[in-house]
Amino acid sequence: MTSPATLNHHKDHYICFQQSLKLLNRMTSCSVVLGAPVRRVAIFGGTHGNELSGVFLVKHWQKNGAEIQRSGLQVTPFITNPRAVKKCTRYIDCDLNRVFDPDNLGRKVMEDIPYEVRKAQEINNLFGPKGSDVAYDLIFDLHNTTSNMGGTLILENSGNDFIIQMFHYIKNALAPESCPVFLIEHPNLKYATTRSIAKHPVGVEVGPQPQGVLRADILDKMRKIIKHGLDFVRIFNEGEEFPPCTIEVYRIIEKVDYPRNKNDEIIAIIHPCLQDQDWQPLNKGDPVFLTCDGETIAYEGDSTVYPTFVNEAAYYEKKQAFVKTVKVKLTAKGLRSSSS
C-alpha cells in the first residue's frame, strides 16, 4: 500500500510537470509567427519576352488552370509584357523588371513614356498598388537564364519568414536535386522587380536555356517549383504549423564586368574553367577570363566567393560578366496562419 507521503510526493512531481509543460507551450507559442493567410496569388510569365518557359506555362495555365488551382486560393496566371513576348525579345523600350520604383510608377502617362513603364503602371494597378494592404499576397515571377543556375529561387528580403519557410519546403520537396536560393538584398544594388508589387515576391530563375528557346527539362524544373510553392501555401492556409527552420542562401556582394579597353569594348571572355560553374567556389588564383591572345586573367580576391549568372547573355548590355555571392544562413521563426 502506497503511503500518504509517497502519494503527496508523486502529486508534487505531477504538478511540477504540468507547470513545466504549460511554460514550454507558452515558450513554443512565443516563437511562432502568426502570418496572414495567403489568398491571392499571381504567376507572371513573359516579364522578359524571350524567356519562354514562363511564357509557355502561363499561356497553358490560362487555358487550363486545373494544375495550379488550390483550395481557398485565387491563382492568376498573367503575361506581363505581351508586346515583347510577341516579338520574342527581352523588352521593347526598357527592362520591365527594373522599373517598379516610385518614380516610374508615379510618372504621368504621356505619349513618349516608355512602353514598359506604362505597362508597369498597369500591372501595379491590377496587382497592387505596391506597398499597400490590398496588393496581391504572393507573386511568382518566372524567368529563364542562359547561365547554368539550375532551378534557382530568388529572395528579396532576408527577414521574410513566410518566404524562407516556403523555400525550405520547396528545397526539401525537390531534394536531392539542388535548388539554390539567391538573396538579392544589398545596400547599394537596388532592384525594382515586377514581383515586388506583392507582399511576398518570389523570383524563379531556371537555366541554362538559350533565349527564344524551350527545353523540356528546364520547363519541368520550373513547373515543379511552382507546384511545391502552391502546395506550401495551401498547407499553410489550412493551419499547419511550421517549426523554425534554417536555409543556406547565396547573398549578392558584387557585380563583375568583363575586362574592357579604352573604347569600352570587351577584350576577354569567360574562361572555360569558370563557364557553367554557377554556385561553385571561386578562390584566389582561379581562372576567370581569357583573352584572344591566350592570356588568363585570374581571380584576385582573398576570400572564396560563389559566382552566378555566369556569362548571362542578357547582361552583356548591363556590363555584367557574373555576380559574386557569399554563402550565409537564414533562420525563419516558426510559422502558422493567423486564420487557424
Short mmCIF file of C-alpha atoms in Angstrom, two decimals:
data_model
loop_
_atom_site.label_atom_id
_atom_site.label_comp_id
_atom_site.label_asym_id
_atom_site.label_seq_id
_atom_site.Cartn_x
_atom_site.Cartn_y
_atom_site.Cartn_z
CA MET A 1 0.00 0.00 0.00
CA THR A 2 1.34 3.43 -1.00
CA SER A 3 1.87 5.77 1.91
CA PRO A 4 0.28 9.27 2.02
CA ALA A 5 3.76 10.80 1.95
CA THR A 6 4.59 8.94 -1.26
CA LEU A 7 1.27 9.98 -2.82
CA ASN A 8 1.96 13.61 -1.96
CA HIS A 9 5.46 13.29 -3.41
CA HIS A 10 4.07 11.95 -6.72
CA LYS A 11 1.40 14.65 -6.70
CA ASP A 12 4.04 17.38 -6.29
CA HIS A 13 6.02 15.94 -9.21
CA TYR A 14 2.89 15.79 -11.37
CA ILE A 15 2.01 19.43 -10.58
CA CYS A 16 5.59 20.46 -11.33
CA PHE A 17 5.48 18.54 -14.63
CA GLN A 18 2.18 20.22 -15.63
CA GLN A 19 3.59 23.67 -14.83
CA SER A 20 6.71 22.94 -16.88
CA LEU A 21 4.56 21.75 -19.76
CA LYS A 22 2.49 24.94 -19.68
CA LEU A 23 5.67 27.02 -19.60
CA LEU A 24 7.08 25.06 -22.55
CA ASN A 25 3.87 25.58 -24.51
CA ARG A 26 4.00 29.32 -23.80
CA MET A 27 7.63 29.45 -24.90
CA THR A 28 6.81 27.50 -28.08
CA SER A 29 3.86 29.70 -28.97
CA CYS A 30 6.01 32.80 -28.49
CA SER A 31 8.46 31.53 -31.12
CA VAL A 32 5.69 31.08 -33.69
CA VAL A 33 4.81 33.92 -36.06
CA LEU A 34 1.15 34.24 -36.97
CA GLY A 35 1.02 35.12 -40.64
CA ALA A 36 -1.97 36.37 -42.56
CA PRO A 37 -3.43 33.72 -44.85
CA VAL A 38 -2.36 33.92 -48.48
CA ARG A 39 -5.46 34.09 -50.66
CA ARG A 40 -4.47 35.88 -53.87
CA VAL A 41 -1.53 34.55 -55.89
CA ALA A 42 -0.30 35.59 -59.34
CA ILE A 43 2.10 33.74 -61.61
CA PHE A 44 3.90 36.07 -64.00
CA GLY A 45 5.40 34.91 -67.29
CA GLY A 46 6.95 36.98 -70.05
CA THR A 47 8.45 39.73 -67.89
CA HIS A 48 11.24 39.18 -70.38
CA GLY A 49 9.62 38.24 -73.66
CA ASN A 50 12.34 35.85 -74.88
CA GLU A 51 12.42 33.71 -71.70
CA LEU A 52 10.00 31.12 -72.94
CA SER A 53 9.44 28.62 -70.11
CA GLY A 54 7.33 31.08 -68.12
CA VAL A 55 5.54 32.29 -71.25
CA PHE A 56 4.71 28.72 -72.28
CA LEU A 57 3.48 27.66 -68.83
CA VAL A 58 1.42 30.78 -68.16
CA LYS A 59 -0.32 30.55 -71.54
CA HIS A 60 -1.07 26.88 -70.84
CA TRP A 61 -2.46 27.68 -67.39
CA GLN A 62 -4.60 30.48 -68.80
CA LYS A 63 -6.32 27.86 -70.97
CA ASN A 64 -6.28 25.03 -68.43
CA GLY A 65 -5.61 26.15 -64.86
CA ALA A 66 -6.52 22.95 -63.03
CA GLU A 67 -2.86 22.22 -62.28
CA ILE A 68 -2.32 25.46 -60.37
CA GLN A 69 -5.63 25.72 -58.53
CA ARG A 70 -5.64 25.05 -54.80
CA SER A 71 -8.47 25.06 -52.28
CA GLY A 72 -9.00 28.51 -50.77
CA LEU A 73 -6.70 30.21 -53.30
CA GLN A 74 -7.26 32.54 -56.22
CA VAL A 75 -4.36 31.86 -58.60
CA THR A 76 -3.99 34.18 -61.61
CA PRO A 77 -1.57 33.35 -64.45
CA PHE A 78 -0.58 36.54 -66.28
CA ILE A 79 1.60 37.57 -69.23
CA THR A 80 3.34 40.74 -68.08
CA ASN A 81 4.99 42.02 -71.28
CA PRO A 82 2.79 40.84 -74.19
CA ARG A 83 4.39 43.07 -76.83
CA ALA A 84 7.88 41.74 -76.02
CA VAL A 85 6.51 38.18 -75.94
CA LYS A 86 5.01 38.64 -79.42
CA LYS A 87 8.36 39.85 -80.77
CA CYS A 88 10.31 37.27 -78.70
CA THR A 89 12.60 39.97 -77.38
CA ARG A 90 13.67 40.81 -73.83
CA TYR A 91 11.85 44.15 -73.85
CA ILE A 92 10.57 46.88 -76.16
CA ASP A 93 11.90 50.13 -74.66
CA CYS A 94 13.45 49.24 -71.29
CA ASP A 95 13.72 46.34 -68.83
CA LEU A 96 10.30 45.76 -67.26
CA ASN A 97 11.96 44.02 -64.31
CA ARG A 98 13.75 47.23 -63.25
CA VAL A 99 11.04 49.92 -63.38
CA PHE A 100 8.77 49.13 -60.41
CA ASP A 101 10.15 52.02 -58.36
CA PRO A 102 8.17 55.01 -57.04
CA ASP A 103 9.46 57.38 -59.72
CA ASN A 104 8.40 55.23 -62.65
CA LEU A 105 5.16 54.05 -61.08
CA GLY A 106 4.27 57.69 -60.39
CA ARG A 107 5.17 59.10 -63.82
CA LYS A 108 2.46 60.86 -65.78
CA VAL A 109 1.27 58.84 -68.73
CA MET A 110 2.38 60.75 -71.83
CA GLU A 111 2.90 59.73 -75.45
CA ASP A 112 6.68 59.45 -75.07
CA ILE A 113 6.60 57.33 -71.89
CA PRO A 114 8.48 54.02 -72.42
CA TYR A 115 6.20 51.07 -73.14
CA GLU A 116 7.47 49.07 -70.14
CA VAL A 117 6.92 51.98 -67.75
CA ARG A 118 3.34 52.30 -68.94
CA LYS A 119 2.96 48.53 -68.61
CA ALA A 120 4.42 48.64 -65.08
CA GLN A 121 1.77 51.15 -64.07
CA GLU A 122 -0.98 48.93 -65.49
CA ILE A 123 0.39 45.86 -63.67
CA ASN A 124 0.70 47.86 -60.46
CA ASN A 125 -2.95 48.87 -60.74
CA LEU A 126 -4.02 45.27 -61.37
CA PHE A 127 -1.96 43.52 -58.70
CA GLY A 128 -1.01 46.31 -56.29
CA PRO A 129 -0.66 49.07 -55.54
CA LYS A 130 2.86 48.22 -54.42
CA GLY A 131 3.25 48.51 -50.64
CA SER A 132 -0.50 48.62 -49.98
CA ASP A 133 -2.70 46.34 -47.90
CA VAL A 134 -4.73 45.42 -50.98
CA ALA A 135 -1.76 44.27 -53.06
CA TYR A 136 -1.61 40.61 -54.06
CA ASP A 137 -0.33 38.35 -51.31
CA LEU A 138 2.17 36.43 -53.45
CA ILE A 139 3.66 36.70 -56.93
CA PHE A 140 5.79 34.04 -58.59
CA ASP A 141 7.79 35.69 -61.39
CA LEU A 142 9.11 33.12 -63.89
CA HIS A 143 12.45 33.68 -65.62
CA ASN A 144 14.99 31.80 -67.70
CA THR A 145 18.72 32.34 -67.78
CA THR A 146 21.41 31.26 -70.23
CA SER A 147 23.61 30.58 -67.18
CA ASN A 148 23.93 27.14 -65.61
CA MET A 149 21.98 28.11 -62.47
CA GLY A 150 19.60 25.14 -62.31
CA GLY A 151 16.30 25.81 -60.60
CA THR A 152 17.05 28.90 -58.52
CA LEU A 153 14.76 30.71 -56.08
CA ILE A 154 15.27 34.47 -55.69
CA LEU A 155 14.75 36.07 -52.29
CA GLU A 156 14.44 39.83 -51.94
CA ASN A 157 14.10 40.18 -48.15
CA SER A 158 16.14 38.18 -45.62
CA GLY A 159 13.54 38.93 -42.92
CA ASN A 160 10.52 37.40 -44.66
CA ASP A 161 9.74 34.33 -42.54
CA PHE A 162 6.94 33.21 -44.85
CA ILE A 163 9.13 33.05 -47.96
CA ILE A 164 12.06 31.46 -46.12
CA GLN A 165 9.69 28.79 -44.81
CA MET A 166 8.33 28.29 -48.33
CA PHE A 167 11.82 27.97 -49.80
CA HIS A 168 12.73 25.45 -47.07
CA TYR A 169 9.65 23.44 -48.05
CA ILE A 170 10.43 23.62 -51.79
CA LYS A 171 14.07 22.67 -51.30
CA ASN A 172 13.08 19.62 -49.23
CA ALA A 173 10.42 18.62 -51.76
CA LEU A 174 12.95 18.75 -54.62
CA ALA A 175 15.79 17.00 -52.75
CA PRO A 176 18.20 15.50 -53.66
CA GLU A 177 18.04 17.84 -56.66
CA SER A 178 19.75 21.13 -55.89
CA CYS A 179 17.64 24.27 -55.52
CA PRO A 180 19.88 27.29 -54.75
CA VAL A 181 18.47 30.42 -53.11
CA PHE A 182 19.83 33.74 -54.37
CA LEU A 183 19.44 36.66 -51.94
CA ILE A 184 19.49 39.98 -53.83
CA GLU A 185 19.23 42.17 -50.71
CA HIS A 186 22.07 44.71 -50.88
CA PRO A 187 22.54 48.26 -49.52
CA ASN A 188 23.70 49.69 -52.86
CA LEU A 189 22.39 47.34 -55.54
CA LYS A 190 18.71 48.12 -55.86
CA TYR A 191 16.21 46.07 -57.83
CA ALA A 192 12.71 47.31 -58.67
CA THR A 193 11.29 43.99 -59.82
CA THR A 194 7.92 43.19 -61.32
CA ARG A 195 7.15 40.80 -58.44
CA SER A 196 7.95 43.45 -55.81
CA ILE A 197 4.31 44.60 -56.04
CA ALA A 198 3.29 41.65 -53.85
CA LYS A 199 3.55 41.28 -50.10
CA HIS A 200 5.59 38.14 -50.78
CA PRO A 201 7.65 38.40 -54.00
CA VAL A 202 9.24 35.19 -55.31
CA GLY A 203 11.60 35.02 -58.28
CA VAL A 204 12.08 31.73 -60.12
CA GLU A 205 15.17 31.60 -62.36
CA VAL A 206 15.79 28.38 -64.30
CA GLY A 207 18.61 27.56 -66.70
CA PRO A 208 20.61 27.01 -68.75
CA GLN A 209 18.27 27.80 -71.62
CA PRO A 210 19.04 29.94 -74.68
CA GLN A 211 16.90 33.00 -75.29
CA GLY A 212 13.95 32.26 -77.54
CA VAL A 213 14.25 28.51 -76.95
CA LEU A 214 12.20 25.97 -75.00
CA ARG A 215 13.78 22.98 -73.22
CA ALA A 216 11.58 20.28 -71.67
CA ASP A 217 13.95 19.63 -68.75
CA ILE A 218 14.13 23.32 -67.83
CA LEU A 219 10.38 23.75 -68.13
CA ASP A 220 9.85 20.70 -65.90
CA LYS A 221 12.06 22.18 -63.16
CA MET A 222 10.09 25.44 -63.24
CA ARG A 223 6.80 23.56 -63.16
CA LYS A 224 7.84 21.53 -60.10
CA ILE A 225 8.93 24.65 -58.20
CA ILE A 226 5.52 26.25 -58.75
CA LYS A 227 3.71 23.06 -57.76
CA HIS A 228 5.56 22.79 -54.45
CA GLY A 229 5.22 26.52 -53.79
CA LEU A 230 1.45 26.39 -54.22
CA ASP A 231 1.27 23.23 -52.10
CA PHE A 232 3.07 25.07 -49.30
CA VAL A 233 0.58 27.96 -49.46
CA ARG A 234 -2.39 25.59 -49.28
CA ILE A 235 -0.95 23.70 -46.30
CA PHE A 236 -0.12 26.98 -44.55
CA ASN A 237 -3.64 28.31 -45.09
CA GLU A 238 -5.10 25.09 -43.68
CA GLY A 239 -3.39 25.76 -40.37
CA GLU A 240 -0.30 23.55 -40.35
CA GLU A 241 2.40 24.90 -38.05
CA PHE A 242 5.91 25.03 -39.49
CA PRO A 243 8.71 24.84 -36.91
CA PRO A 244 11.69 27.22 -37.08
CA CYS A 245 13.96 26.40 -39.98
CA THR A 246 17.32 27.39 -41.44
CA ILE A 247 18.30 27.56 -45.10
CA GLU A 248 21.58 28.31 -46.82
CA VAL A 249 21.45 31.16 -49.31
CA TYR A 250 23.87 32.88 -51.68
CA ARG A 251 23.92 36.60 -50.90
CA ILE A 252 24.94 39.02 -53.64
CA ILE A 253 28.01 41.11 -52.82
CA GLU A 254 29.22 42.50 -56.14
CA LYS A 255 28.71 42.52 -59.89
CA VAL A 256 31.78 41.87 -62.05
CA ASP A 257 32.21 43.31 -65.55
CA TYR A 258 34.26 41.92 -68.43
CA PRO A 259 37.74 43.41 -68.99
CA ARG A 260 37.41 46.30 -71.45
CA ASN A 261 39.65 48.59 -73.48
CA LYS A 262 39.59 52.39 -73.59
CA ASN A 263 36.77 52.22 -76.14
CA ASP A 264 34.66 50.23 -73.66
CA GLU A 265 34.90 47.08 -75.80
CA ILE A 266 35.16 43.64 -74.22
CA ILE A 267 38.71 42.27 -74.53
CA ALA A 268 38.35 38.96 -72.65
CA ILE A 269 35.68 36.31 -72.30
CA ILE A 270 34.65 33.93 -69.52
CA HIS A 271 37.39 31.33 -69.01
CA PRO A 272 36.41 27.70 -69.78
CA CYS A 273 37.18 26.79 -66.15
CA LEU A 274 34.51 29.26 -64.97
CA GLN A 275 31.94 28.67 -67.71
CA ASP A 276 28.89 26.72 -66.41
CA GLN A 277 30.30 26.71 -62.87
CA ASP A 278 27.50 28.73 -61.24
CA TRP A 279 27.36 28.28 -57.44
CA GLN A 280 30.81 26.63 -57.39
CA PRO A 281 33.60 28.08 -55.18
CA LEU A 282 35.95 30.58 -56.81
CA ASN A 283 39.25 31.02 -54.98
CA LYS A 284 42.20 33.38 -55.34
CA GLY A 285 44.21 32.47 -58.42
CA ASP A 286 41.41 30.58 -60.18
CA PRO A 287 40.95 31.44 -63.89
CA VAL A 288 38.14 33.91 -64.61
CA PHE A 289 38.71 35.46 -68.05
CA LEU A 290 40.60 34.51 -71.20
CA THR A 291 41.88 36.90 -73.89
CA CYS A 292 42.10 36.10 -77.59
CA ASP A 293 45.88 36.08 -77.17
CA GLY A 294 45.53 33.20 -74.70
CA GLU A 295 46.22 35.22 -71.57
CA THR A 296 44.38 34.01 -68.45
CA ILE A 297 43.06 36.60 -66.03
CA ALA A 298 42.76 35.12 -62.53
CA TYR A 299 40.53 35.94 -59.60
CA GLU A 300 42.42 38.19 -57.19
CA GLY A 301 40.08 38.26 -54.21
CA ASP A 302 41.31 36.98 -50.86
CA SER A 303 38.11 35.17 -49.85
CA THR A 304 36.12 32.41 -51.53
CA VAL A 305 33.08 33.55 -53.49
CA TYR A 306 30.38 31.71 -55.42
CA PRO A 307 29.72 33.13 -58.91
CA THR A 308 26.32 33.04 -60.53
CA PHE A 309 24.67 34.44 -63.65
CA VAL A 310 27.96 33.43 -65.27
CA ASN A 311 28.06 34.70 -68.87
CA GLU A 312 24.32 35.50 -68.90
CA ALA A 313 23.51 36.70 -72.41
CA ALA A 314 21.10 39.44 -71.30
CA TYR A 315 23.68 41.03 -69.01
CA TYR A 316 26.21 42.00 -71.67
CA GLU A 317 24.28 45.26 -72.05
CA LYS A 318 24.36 45.69 -68.27
CA LYS A 319 28.17 45.26 -68.24
CA GLN A 320 27.99 42.21 -66.05
CA ALA A 321 30.02 39.03 -66.62
CA PHE A 322 28.90 37.37 -63.40
CA VAL A 323 27.79 38.11 -59.86
CA LYS A 324 29.86 37.30 -56.79
CA THR A 325 27.98 35.82 -53.85
CA VAL A 326 28.83 34.50 -50.40
CA LYS A 327 27.11 31.72 -48.51
CA VAL A 328 25.06 32.73 -45.47
CA LYS A 329 22.43 31.00 -43.38
CA LEU A 330 18.99 32.46 -42.70
CA THR A 331 16.70 31.26 -39.95
CA ALA A 332 12.93 31.72 -40.04
CA LYS A 333 10.73 31.66 -36.96
CA GLY A 334 8.02 29.07 -36.59
CA LEU A 335 5.01 29.93 -38.72
CA ARG A 336 1.27 29.40 -38.56
CA SER A 337 -1.65 31.05 -40.32
CA SER A 338 -3.49 33.56 -38.17
CA SER A 339 -6.77 32.18 -39.52
CA SER A 340 -6.24 28.73 -37.96
#
